C-alpha positions as MATLAB code, in Angstrom:
seq = 'MKKWLIIIISGFVIISGGWFTASYLSDDSLSAFNHRDDTSNKTSKEASLDVDTAAYTENTGLSPESTQSKVIDVMHKMTHQKVKASEKWGSVRMTEQAIEEVRKTIENNQFEHEEELLAILDKWSKGDFSNVDNDHNYFWSLQNGTIGKATGILSPEEEAAFIEKYFE';
ca = [
     -42.742   20.967   24.829;
     -42.101   17.549   23.284;
     -41.272   19.230   20.003;
     -38.517   21.336   21.629;
     -37.122   18.310   23.454;
     -36.905   16.376   20.178;
     -35.220   19.343   18.458;
     -32.642   19.715   21.272;
     -31.846   15.993   21.351;
     -31.598   15.859   17.540;
     -29.246   18.844   17.549;
     -27.072   17.225   20.212;
     -26.887   13.967   18.212;
     -25.963   15.823   15.010;
     -23.263   17.889   16.715;
     -21.837   14.852   18.500;
     -21.810   12.868   15.251;
     -20.044   15.685   13.429;
     -17.439   16.015   16.181;
     -16.803   12.241   16.186;
     -16.492   12.145   12.389;
     -14.083   15.094   12.330;
     -11.950   13.526   15.074;
     -11.888   10.192   13.269;
     -10.913   11.653    9.897;
      -8.236   13.956   11.311;
      -6.511   10.897   12.793;
      -5.697    9.648    9.254;
      -7.480    6.437   10.157;
      -8.767    6.043    6.624;
      -5.409    6.492    4.909;
      -4.301    3.441    2.917;
      -0.779    3.813    4.293;
      -1.917    4.111    7.895;
      -4.634    1.472    7.872;
      -4.674   -0.497   11.100;
      -6.360   -3.842   11.555;
      -7.317   -5.390   14.880;
      -4.599   -7.911   15.711;
      -5.677   -8.664   19.264;
      -7.116  -12.080   18.399;
      -4.342  -13.170   16.051;
      -1.321  -15.348   16.679;
       2.078  -13.660   16.654;
       2.766  -15.109   13.195;
      -0.512  -13.739   11.835;
       0.083  -10.391   13.530;
       3.577  -10.164   12.045;
       2.007  -10.472    8.588;
      -0.779   -7.978    9.307;
      -0.491   -5.238    6.710;
      -2.765   -3.377    4.331;
      -2.246   -5.006    0.921;
      -3.114   -1.764   -0.898;
      -0.011   -0.159    0.585;
       2.477   -2.580   -1.012;
       4.835   -1.638   -3.760;
       8.140   -2.535   -5.334;
       8.554    1.116   -6.311;
      10.206    3.370   -3.739;
       8.497    6.469   -5.103;
      11.676    8.452   -4.416;
      13.074   11.190   -6.612;
      16.255   13.270   -6.390;
      14.205   15.937   -4.585;
      12.757   13.577   -1.948;
      12.955   14.741    1.638;
      14.713   12.976    4.491;
      11.294   12.216    5.951;
      10.250   10.432    2.738;
      13.518    8.446    2.647;
      13.067    7.364    6.268;
       9.482    6.337    5.520;
      10.609    4.206    2.560;
      13.433    2.573    4.532;
      11.038    1.908    7.411;
       8.583    0.233    5.031;
      11.420   -1.799    3.484;
      12.046   -3.438    6.864;
       8.474   -4.711    7.138;
       9.128   -7.845    5.080;
      11.854   -8.837    7.547;
      10.576   -7.961   11.035;
       7.992   -9.141   13.520;
       5.681   -6.370   14.692;
       2.141   -6.221   16.025;
       1.166   -3.861   13.197;
       2.747   -2.811    9.914;
       1.431   -0.006    7.760;
       2.599   -0.411    4.181;
       5.705   -1.953    2.723;
       8.265   -1.397    0.007;
       9.875   -4.602   -1.196;
      13.490   -4.974   -0.075;
      15.404   -5.401   -3.331;
      18.892   -4.454   -4.500;
      17.258   -1.934   -6.849;
      15.277   -0.326   -4.012;
      18.382   -0.143   -1.812;
      20.291    1.595   -4.627;
      17.426    4.027   -5.323;
      17.408    5.036   -1.657;
      21.227    5.335   -1.608;
      21.222    7.628   -4.674;
      18.542    9.822   -3.140;
      20.532   10.203    0.080;
      23.790   10.878   -1.774;
      22.094   13.591   -3.867;
      20.964   15.458   -0.754;
      22.273   16.595    2.590;
      20.252   14.982    5.354;
      20.618   15.310    9.101;
      20.692   11.504    9.513;
      22.656   10.811    6.317;
      25.520    8.950    7.995;
      23.214    6.566    9.873;
      20.994    5.946    6.851;
      23.955    5.150    4.591;
      25.441    2.814    7.213;
      22.176    0.861    7.329;
      22.022    0.705    3.522;
      25.617   -0.549    3.422;
      24.658   -3.455    5.698;
      21.585   -4.231    3.622;
      23.460   -4.116    0.313;
      25.840   -6.757    1.731;
      22.882   -8.947    2.704;
      23.347   -8.260    6.423;
      19.903   -8.119    8.017;
      20.998   -9.421   11.423;
      19.920   -6.138   13.078;
      17.015   -5.238   10.798;
      14.663   -5.156   13.792;
      16.856   -2.473   15.370;
      16.959   -0.650   12.016;
      13.157   -0.762   11.918;
      12.893    0.605   15.433;
      15.384    3.393   14.600;
      13.137    4.563   11.738;
      10.040    3.960   13.864;
      11.430    6.200   16.629;
      12.431    8.933   14.155;
       8.787    8.885   13.038;
       7.574    9.054   16.656;
       6.080    5.576   16.452;
       3.788    4.391   19.217;
       2.355    1.173   17.757;
       4.151   -1.502   15.763;
       7.601   -1.629   17.337;
       9.601   -4.561   15.928;
       9.927   -7.429   18.384;
      12.220   -9.657   16.344;
      13.237  -10.855   12.906;
      11.068  -13.080   10.724;
      12.373  -16.551    9.964;
      13.234  -17.216    6.306;
       9.941  -19.127    6.002;
       7.926  -16.256    7.516;
       9.630  -13.753    5.212;
       8.916  -15.945    2.178;
       5.245  -16.138    3.228;
       5.149  -12.343    3.619;
       6.650  -11.819    0.152;
       4.320  -14.371   -1.428;
       1.258  -12.892    0.259;
       1.944   -9.248   -0.531;
       4.317   -9.039   -3.508;
       3.764  -12.054   -5.733;
];
């Protein structure tokens, strides 16, 4: 009797563990670009700098064949060095070269949101980041974001700290 009870309980534990593991892995929780850290005990400044360092790059990774989804993802990640958000998953450094790479990719394709994307790039190429938090939230909403909505723009000192911490 005890033997059967142990077998049943062991089976239940194994099945439950397998179900939990499958649920956890299917949530992309282990992806380097979707890594989330606990920011609940951090100050707003620390939380605004909370990003997975493995997901940083100065390379957009775009090609002439890149999809609109990929372009939006890159532009979204470009905003991370300039916005305050509780969580940020990855970043592409905001440079003139990156802005031009994104522009060329958009111009070589026909995207549903092409007009809006080019308008944002035009602002950025002129050094106008006064609405970069709204730009971030536009991309975030297109990607059905639920966590990490931008709540403001980093000060020049906060942005410099972000760049130093993750890109230099």
